Coordinates of C-alpha atoms and ligand atoms in Angstrom, one line a residue:
X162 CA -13.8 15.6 -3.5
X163 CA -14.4 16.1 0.3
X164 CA -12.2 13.5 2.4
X165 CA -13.1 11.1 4.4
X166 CA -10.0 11.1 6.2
X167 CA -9.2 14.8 6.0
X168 CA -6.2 14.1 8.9
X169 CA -4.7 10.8 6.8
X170 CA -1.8 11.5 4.5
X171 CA 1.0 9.0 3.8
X172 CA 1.9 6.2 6.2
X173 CA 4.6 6.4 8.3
X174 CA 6.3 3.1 6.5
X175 CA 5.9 4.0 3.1
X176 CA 7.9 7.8 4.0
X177 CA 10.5 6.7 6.3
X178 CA 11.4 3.5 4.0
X179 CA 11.1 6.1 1.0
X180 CA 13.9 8.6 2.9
X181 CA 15.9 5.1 3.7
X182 CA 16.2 4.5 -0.2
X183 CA 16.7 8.0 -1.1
X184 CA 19.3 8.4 1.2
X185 CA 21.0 5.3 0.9
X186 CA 20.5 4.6 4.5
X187 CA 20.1 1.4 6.8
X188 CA 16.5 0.9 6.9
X189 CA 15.4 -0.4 10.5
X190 CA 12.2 1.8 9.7
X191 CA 9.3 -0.5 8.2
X192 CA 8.7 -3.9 9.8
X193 CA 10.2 -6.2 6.9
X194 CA 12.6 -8.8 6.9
X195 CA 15.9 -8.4 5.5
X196 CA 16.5 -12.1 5.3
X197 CA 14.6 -14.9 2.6
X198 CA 11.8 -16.8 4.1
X199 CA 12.2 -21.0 4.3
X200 CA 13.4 -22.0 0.7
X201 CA 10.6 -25.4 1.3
X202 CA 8.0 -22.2 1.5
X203 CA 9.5 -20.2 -1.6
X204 CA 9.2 -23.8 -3.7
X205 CA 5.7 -24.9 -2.8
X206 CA 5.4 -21.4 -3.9
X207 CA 5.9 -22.3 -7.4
X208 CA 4.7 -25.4 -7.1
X209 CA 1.2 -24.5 -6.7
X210 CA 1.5 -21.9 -9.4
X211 CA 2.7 -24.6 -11.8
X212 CA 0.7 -27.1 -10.3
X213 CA -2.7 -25.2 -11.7
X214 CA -3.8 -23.6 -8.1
X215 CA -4.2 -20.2 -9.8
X216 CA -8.1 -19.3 -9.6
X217 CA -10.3 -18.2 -6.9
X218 CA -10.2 -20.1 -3.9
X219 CA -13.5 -20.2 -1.8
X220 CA -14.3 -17.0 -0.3
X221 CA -13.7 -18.1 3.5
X222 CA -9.9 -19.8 2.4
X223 CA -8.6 -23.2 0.9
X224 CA -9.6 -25.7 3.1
X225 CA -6.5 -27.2 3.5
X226 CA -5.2 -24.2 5.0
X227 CA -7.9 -23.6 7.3
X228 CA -7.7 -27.2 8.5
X229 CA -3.8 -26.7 8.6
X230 CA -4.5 -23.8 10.8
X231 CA -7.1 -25.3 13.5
X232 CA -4.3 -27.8 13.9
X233 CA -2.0 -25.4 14.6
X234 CA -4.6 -23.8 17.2
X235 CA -4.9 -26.3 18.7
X236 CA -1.8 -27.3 19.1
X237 CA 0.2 -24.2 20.3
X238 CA -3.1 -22.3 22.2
X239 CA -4.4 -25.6 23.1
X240 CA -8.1 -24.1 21.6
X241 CA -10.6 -25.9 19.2
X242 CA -11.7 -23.9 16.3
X243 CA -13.7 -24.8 13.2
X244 CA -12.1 -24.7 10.2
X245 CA -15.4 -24.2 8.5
X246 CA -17.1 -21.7 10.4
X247 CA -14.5 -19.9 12.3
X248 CA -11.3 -19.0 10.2
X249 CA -11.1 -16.7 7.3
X250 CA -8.4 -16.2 5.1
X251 CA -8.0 -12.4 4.4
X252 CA -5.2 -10.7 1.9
X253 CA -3.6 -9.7 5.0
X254 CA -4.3 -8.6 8.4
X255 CA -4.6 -4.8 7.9
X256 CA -8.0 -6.1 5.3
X257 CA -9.0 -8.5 8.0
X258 CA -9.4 -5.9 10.7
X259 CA -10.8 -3.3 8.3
X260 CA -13.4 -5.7 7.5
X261 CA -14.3 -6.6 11.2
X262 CA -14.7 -3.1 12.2
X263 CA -17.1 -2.7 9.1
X264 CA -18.7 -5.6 10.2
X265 CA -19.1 -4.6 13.7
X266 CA -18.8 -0.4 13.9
X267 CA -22.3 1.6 13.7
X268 CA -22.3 5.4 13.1
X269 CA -21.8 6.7 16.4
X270 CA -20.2 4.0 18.4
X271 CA -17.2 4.1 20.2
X272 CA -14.2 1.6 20.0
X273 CA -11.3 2.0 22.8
X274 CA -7.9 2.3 21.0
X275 CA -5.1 2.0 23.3
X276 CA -2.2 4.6 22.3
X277 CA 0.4 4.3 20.2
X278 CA -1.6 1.7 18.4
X279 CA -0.8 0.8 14.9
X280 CA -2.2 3.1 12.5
X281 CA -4.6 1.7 10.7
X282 CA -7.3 1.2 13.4
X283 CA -8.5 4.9 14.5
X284 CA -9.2 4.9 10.5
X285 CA -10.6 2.0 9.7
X286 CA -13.2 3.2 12.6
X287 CA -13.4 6.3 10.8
X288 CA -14.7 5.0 7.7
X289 CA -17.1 2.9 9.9
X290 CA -18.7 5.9 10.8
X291 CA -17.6 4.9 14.7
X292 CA -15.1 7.4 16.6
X293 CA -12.1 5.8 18.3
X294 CA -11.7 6.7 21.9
X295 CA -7.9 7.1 22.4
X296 CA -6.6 5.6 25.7
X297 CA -2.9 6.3 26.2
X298 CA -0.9 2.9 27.8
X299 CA 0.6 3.5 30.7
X300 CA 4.1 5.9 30.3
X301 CA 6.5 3.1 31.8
X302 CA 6.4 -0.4 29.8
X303 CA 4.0 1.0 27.3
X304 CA 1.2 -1.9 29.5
X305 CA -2.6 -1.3 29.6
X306 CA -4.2 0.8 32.3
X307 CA -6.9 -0.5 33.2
X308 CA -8.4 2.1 35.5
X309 CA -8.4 4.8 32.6
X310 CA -9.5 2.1 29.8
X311 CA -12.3 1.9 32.4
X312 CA -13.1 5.7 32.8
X313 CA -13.6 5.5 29.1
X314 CA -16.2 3.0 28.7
X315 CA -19.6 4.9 27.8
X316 CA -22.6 3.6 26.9
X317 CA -22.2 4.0 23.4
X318 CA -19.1 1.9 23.8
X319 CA -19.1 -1.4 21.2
X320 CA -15.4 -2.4 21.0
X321 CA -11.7 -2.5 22.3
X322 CA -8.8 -3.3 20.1
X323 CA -5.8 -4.5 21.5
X324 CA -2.8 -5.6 20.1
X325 CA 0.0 -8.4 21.8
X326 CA 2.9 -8.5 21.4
X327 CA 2.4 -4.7 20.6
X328 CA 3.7 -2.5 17.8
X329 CA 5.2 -0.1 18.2
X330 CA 6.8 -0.7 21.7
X331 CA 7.7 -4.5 22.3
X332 CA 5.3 -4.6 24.9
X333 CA 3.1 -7.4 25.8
X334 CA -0.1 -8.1 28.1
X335 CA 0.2 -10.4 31.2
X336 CA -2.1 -13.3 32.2
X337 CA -3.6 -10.8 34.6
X338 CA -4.3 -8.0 32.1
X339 CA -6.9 -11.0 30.2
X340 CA -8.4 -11.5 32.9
X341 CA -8.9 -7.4 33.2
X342 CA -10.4 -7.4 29.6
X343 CA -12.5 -10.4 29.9
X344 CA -14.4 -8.7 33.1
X345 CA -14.3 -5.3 31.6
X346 CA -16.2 -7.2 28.0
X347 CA -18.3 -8.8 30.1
X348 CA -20.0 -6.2 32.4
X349 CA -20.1 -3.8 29.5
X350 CA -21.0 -6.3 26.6
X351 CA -18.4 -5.1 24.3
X352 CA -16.4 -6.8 20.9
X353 CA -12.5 -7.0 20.8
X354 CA -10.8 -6.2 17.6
X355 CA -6.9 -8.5 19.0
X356 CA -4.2 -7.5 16.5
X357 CA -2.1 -10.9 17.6
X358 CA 0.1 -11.1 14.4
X359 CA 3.4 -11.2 16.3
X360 CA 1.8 -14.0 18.3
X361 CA 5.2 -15.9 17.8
X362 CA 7.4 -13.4 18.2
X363 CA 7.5 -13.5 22.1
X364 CA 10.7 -13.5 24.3
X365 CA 12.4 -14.1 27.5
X366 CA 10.2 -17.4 28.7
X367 CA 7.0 -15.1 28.1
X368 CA 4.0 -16.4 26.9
X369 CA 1.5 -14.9 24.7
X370 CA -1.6 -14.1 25.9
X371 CA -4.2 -14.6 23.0
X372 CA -8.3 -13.7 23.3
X373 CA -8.7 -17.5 22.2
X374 CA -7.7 -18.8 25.2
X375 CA -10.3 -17.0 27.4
X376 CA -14.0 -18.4 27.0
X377 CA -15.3 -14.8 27.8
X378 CA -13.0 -13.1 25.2
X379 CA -13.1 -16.3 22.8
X380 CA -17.2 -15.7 22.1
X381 CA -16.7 -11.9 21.6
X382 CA -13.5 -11.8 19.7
X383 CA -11.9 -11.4 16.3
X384 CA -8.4 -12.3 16.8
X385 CA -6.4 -11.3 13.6
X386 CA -2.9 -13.0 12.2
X387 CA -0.6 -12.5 9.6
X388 CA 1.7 -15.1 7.6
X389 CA 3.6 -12.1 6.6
X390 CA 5.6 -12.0 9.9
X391 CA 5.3 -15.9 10.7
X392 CA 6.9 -16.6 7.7
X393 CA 8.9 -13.9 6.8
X394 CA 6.5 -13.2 3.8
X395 CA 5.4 -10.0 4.3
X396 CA 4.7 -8.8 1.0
X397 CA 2.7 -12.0 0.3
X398 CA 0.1 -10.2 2.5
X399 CA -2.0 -13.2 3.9
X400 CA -3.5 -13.4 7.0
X401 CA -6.2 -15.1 9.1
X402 CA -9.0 -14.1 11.1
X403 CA -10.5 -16.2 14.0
X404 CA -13.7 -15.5 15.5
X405 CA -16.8 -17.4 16.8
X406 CA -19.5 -18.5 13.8
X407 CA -22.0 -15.3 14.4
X408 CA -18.8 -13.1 14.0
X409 CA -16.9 -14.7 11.5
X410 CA -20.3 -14.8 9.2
X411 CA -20.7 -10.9 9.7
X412 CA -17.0 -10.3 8.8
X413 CA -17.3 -12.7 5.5
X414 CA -20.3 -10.3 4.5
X415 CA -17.7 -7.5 4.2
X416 CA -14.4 -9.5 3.3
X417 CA -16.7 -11.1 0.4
X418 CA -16.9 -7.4 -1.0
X419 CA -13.7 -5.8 -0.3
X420 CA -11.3 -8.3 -1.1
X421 CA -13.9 -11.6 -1.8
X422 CA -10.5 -14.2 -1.6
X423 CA -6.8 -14.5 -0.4
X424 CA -4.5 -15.2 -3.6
X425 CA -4.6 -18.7 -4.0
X426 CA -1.5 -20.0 -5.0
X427 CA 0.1 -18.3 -1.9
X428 CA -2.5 -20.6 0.9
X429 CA -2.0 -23.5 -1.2
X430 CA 2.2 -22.7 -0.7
X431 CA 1.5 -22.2 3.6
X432 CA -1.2 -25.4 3.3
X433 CA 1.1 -27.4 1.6
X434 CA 4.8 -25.9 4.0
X435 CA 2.6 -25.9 6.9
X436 CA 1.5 -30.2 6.7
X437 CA 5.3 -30.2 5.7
X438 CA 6.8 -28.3 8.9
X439 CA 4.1 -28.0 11.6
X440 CA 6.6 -26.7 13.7
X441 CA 8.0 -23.9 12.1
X442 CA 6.5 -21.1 14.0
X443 CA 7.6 -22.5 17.5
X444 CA 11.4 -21.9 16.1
X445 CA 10.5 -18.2 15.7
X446 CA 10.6 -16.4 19.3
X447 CA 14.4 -17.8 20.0
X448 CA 15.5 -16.7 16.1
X449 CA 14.5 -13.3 16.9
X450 CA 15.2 -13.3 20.7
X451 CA 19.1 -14.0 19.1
X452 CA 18.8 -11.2 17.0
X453 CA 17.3 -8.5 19.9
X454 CA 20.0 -9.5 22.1
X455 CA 22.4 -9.1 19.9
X456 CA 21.6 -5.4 18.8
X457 CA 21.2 -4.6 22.4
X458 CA 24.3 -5.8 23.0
X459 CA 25.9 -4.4 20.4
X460 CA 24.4 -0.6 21.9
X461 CA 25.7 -1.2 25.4
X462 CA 28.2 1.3 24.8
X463 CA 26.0 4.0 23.5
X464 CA 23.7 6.5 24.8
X465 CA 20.8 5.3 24.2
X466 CA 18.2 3.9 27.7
X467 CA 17.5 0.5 26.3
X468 CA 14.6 -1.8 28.1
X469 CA 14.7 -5.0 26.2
X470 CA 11.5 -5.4 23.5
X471 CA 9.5 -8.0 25.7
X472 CA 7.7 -9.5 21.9
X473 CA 7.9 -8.0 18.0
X474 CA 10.7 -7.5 16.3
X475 CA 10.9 -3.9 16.8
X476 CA 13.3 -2.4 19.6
X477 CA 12.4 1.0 21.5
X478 CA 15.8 3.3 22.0
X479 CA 15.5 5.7 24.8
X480 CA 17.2 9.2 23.4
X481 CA 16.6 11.2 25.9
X482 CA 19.7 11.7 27.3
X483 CA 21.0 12.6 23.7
X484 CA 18.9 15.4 22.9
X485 CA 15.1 16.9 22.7
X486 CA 14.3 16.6 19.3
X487 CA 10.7 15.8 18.5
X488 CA 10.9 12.0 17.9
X489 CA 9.7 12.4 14.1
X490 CA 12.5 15.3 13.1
X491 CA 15.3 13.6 15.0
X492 CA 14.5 10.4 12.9
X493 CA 14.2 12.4 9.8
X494 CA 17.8 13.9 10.9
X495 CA 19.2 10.6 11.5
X496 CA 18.0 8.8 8.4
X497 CA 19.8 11.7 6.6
X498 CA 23.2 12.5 8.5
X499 CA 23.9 9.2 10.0
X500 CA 22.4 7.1 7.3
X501 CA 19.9 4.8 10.0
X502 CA 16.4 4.9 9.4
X503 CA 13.7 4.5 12.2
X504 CA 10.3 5.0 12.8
X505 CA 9.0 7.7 15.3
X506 CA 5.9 6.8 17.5
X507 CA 4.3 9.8 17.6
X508 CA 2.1 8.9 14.6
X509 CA 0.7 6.1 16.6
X510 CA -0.8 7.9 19.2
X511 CA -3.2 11.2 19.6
X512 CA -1.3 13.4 22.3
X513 CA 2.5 13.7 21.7
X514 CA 4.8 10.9 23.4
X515 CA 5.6 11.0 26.8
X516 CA 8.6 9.3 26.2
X517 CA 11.4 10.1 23.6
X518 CA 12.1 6.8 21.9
X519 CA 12.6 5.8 18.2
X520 CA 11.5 2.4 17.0
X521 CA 13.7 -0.1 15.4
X522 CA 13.3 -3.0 13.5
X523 CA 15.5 -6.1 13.9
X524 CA 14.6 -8.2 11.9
X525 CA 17.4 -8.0 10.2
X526 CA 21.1 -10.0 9.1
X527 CA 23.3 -9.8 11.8
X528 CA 25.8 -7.9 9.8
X529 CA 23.1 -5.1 9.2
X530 CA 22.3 -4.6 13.0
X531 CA 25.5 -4.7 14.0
X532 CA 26.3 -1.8 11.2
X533 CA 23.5 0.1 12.2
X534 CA 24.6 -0.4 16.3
X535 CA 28.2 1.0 15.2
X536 CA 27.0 4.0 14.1
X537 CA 24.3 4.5 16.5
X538 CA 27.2 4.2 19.3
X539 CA 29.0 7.4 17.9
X540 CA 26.5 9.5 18.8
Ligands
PMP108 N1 -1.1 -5.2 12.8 C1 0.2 -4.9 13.2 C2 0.4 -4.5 14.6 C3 1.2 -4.9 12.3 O1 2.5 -4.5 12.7 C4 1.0 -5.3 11.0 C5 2.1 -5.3 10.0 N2 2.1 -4.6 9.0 C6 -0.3 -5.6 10.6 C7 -1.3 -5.5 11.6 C8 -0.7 -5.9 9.2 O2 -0.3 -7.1 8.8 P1 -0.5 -7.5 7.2 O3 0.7 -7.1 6.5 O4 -0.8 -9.0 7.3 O5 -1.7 -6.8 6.7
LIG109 N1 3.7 -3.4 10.2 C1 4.9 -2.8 9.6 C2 5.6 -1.9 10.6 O1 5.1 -1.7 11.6 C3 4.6 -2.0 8.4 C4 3.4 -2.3 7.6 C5 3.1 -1.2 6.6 O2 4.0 -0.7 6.0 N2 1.9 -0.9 6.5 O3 6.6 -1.4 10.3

């Protein structure tokens, strides 16, 4: 068989959490938490199993979910959606973006991928037939430049994808960098692909900055979520897409035929926790501010160049003035001889890393980060 993705081999997250396990290391590699998600979730959970929601669910999502989450919209991004006509429920956001790149990407076009971006997007293009134009962020605070995103519009251009709070890096885009977009899609007529699943993970009085708040981004936008990191469910892999009616039918077309539903008793579990605890998700961004601050604290003795992850719960650590080690040996090394596992960000981007950082992940017990900081200040 000739490849369709002759450069793809094994993510990343499945490798380093692989050495993690072999080596009996502490895994701050894959995005995961450590910690259980809210018990009230875990028991609707079995609830709805016992309670007989076990068979297909319409193809777009229960509609007590979707109404759950256009109440939610509304409520923290101050925007009206339709339940009906505008929210999908997908088996996760990686399937939700797949499927509105299928939707959207003709052989030939272009999509702007800002670099590191998360690795399922240059692919997902791939298969599209569409080639992904890899714009680097800028070198200091990993923030969009907009004069190069610019220089690589063409007119064969169809999308951007963007992702805030951003993974790998922390980073996050600014009122003024929406404003940017929405007059870049405007004159050029292009689709945005918003990875916003760490919508709630947002620190230090920030705000987040999501396409549905913009009317010129709203009407061209899918903006993609994930209950996995809102509710600390991320193997229940369930997410939501939002997008205006003509998009959100052209992404059911594929959705229908690559996954056709979510699992059912999980969005009758978030329906029924979210009528429960509407508020749940505004508790998130000072939970995991705590837990930031306290592994940045808890490395104020070390080596590393810390600047404090601005959204996500993934920390960049600066080691450059440790050593020179290509970022995916030196976590290899690490992972092995000092027993903490990280994720490099060179996978995440085209050209090798201007920077020499390691991500971490803390979303983790206290008593795990502040293991992992202990050993991390030694070196
Ligand atoms: N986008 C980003 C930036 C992510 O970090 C993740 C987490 N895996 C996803 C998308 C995919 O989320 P899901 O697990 O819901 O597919
Ligand atoms: N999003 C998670 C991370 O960045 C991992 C998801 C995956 O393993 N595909 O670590």
């Amino acid at each position: 068989l000739q490849s369709k993705l002759p450069n793809v081999g094994t993510t990343i997250f499945t490798r380093m959490s692989a050495m993690a396990a072999e080596c009996g290391a502490i895994n701050l590699s894959q995005g995961f938490p450590d910690f259980e998600a809210p018990l009230g979730l875990r028991e609707a959970l079995a609830r709805a199993t016992m309670e007989g929601h076990n068979q297909y669910a319409p193809m777009a999502g229960l509609p007590a979910l979707r109404e759950q989450l256009a109440h939610q919209l509304q409520v923290t991004r101050g925007v009206r959606v339709n339940p009906d006509t505008e929210i999908t429920v997908v088996p996760g956001a990686t399937e939700g973006i797949y499927c509105a790149v299928m939707a959207s990407v003709r052989s030939g076009d272009e999509v702007v991928v800002l670099d590191p971006c998360y690795d399922s997007y240059a692919p997902s293009i791939e298969l599209a037939g569409g080639v992904a134009v890899h714009v680097p962020l800028s070198e200091d605070g990993f923030t969009p430049d907009w004069q190069r995103i610019r220089a690589a519009i063409t007119s064969r251009t169809r999308m951007i994808m963007i992702n805030t709070p951003h993974n790998p890096t922390g980073s996050t885009f600014t009122v003024q960098d929406m404003d940017e977009l929405e007059r870049l899609v405007e004159e050029h007529d292009l689709l945005v692909c918003s990875d916003e699943v760490y919508e709630h993970l947002v620190y230090d009085g920030k705000r987040h900055c999501s396409v549905l708040q913009w009317e010129g981004l709203r009407q061209r936008s899918f903006a993609h979520y994930s209950f996995g990191k809102t509710f600390s469910v991320t193997g229940w892999k369930t997410g939501y897409c939002v997008a205006p009616p003509a998009l959100t039918a052209e992404l059911r077309k594929v959705h229908q035929f690559v996954a056709f539903v979510a699992v059912t008793p999980v969005q009758q579990a978030l329906a029924d926790f979210l009528a429960a605890e509407p508020n749940y998700p505004q508790g998130l961004g000072a939970f995991y501010q705590a837990k930031r601050d306290l592994f940045i604290y808890a490395l104020r003795d070390s080596r590393f160049a810390i600047t404090p992850s601005s959204g996500t719960y993934f920390q960049l650590l600066d080691y450059s003035a440790i050593t020179s080690t290509p970022d995916h040996q030196l976590c290899e090394q690490w992972t092995r001889e000092l027993g903490v596992a990280s994720i490099p960000i060179s996978p995440f981007s085209q050209e090798p890393p201007e920077r020499q950082v390691l991500r971490f992940c803390f979303a983790k017990s206290d008593e795990v980060l502040l293991q992992a900081a202990e050993i991390l200040c030694k070196i």
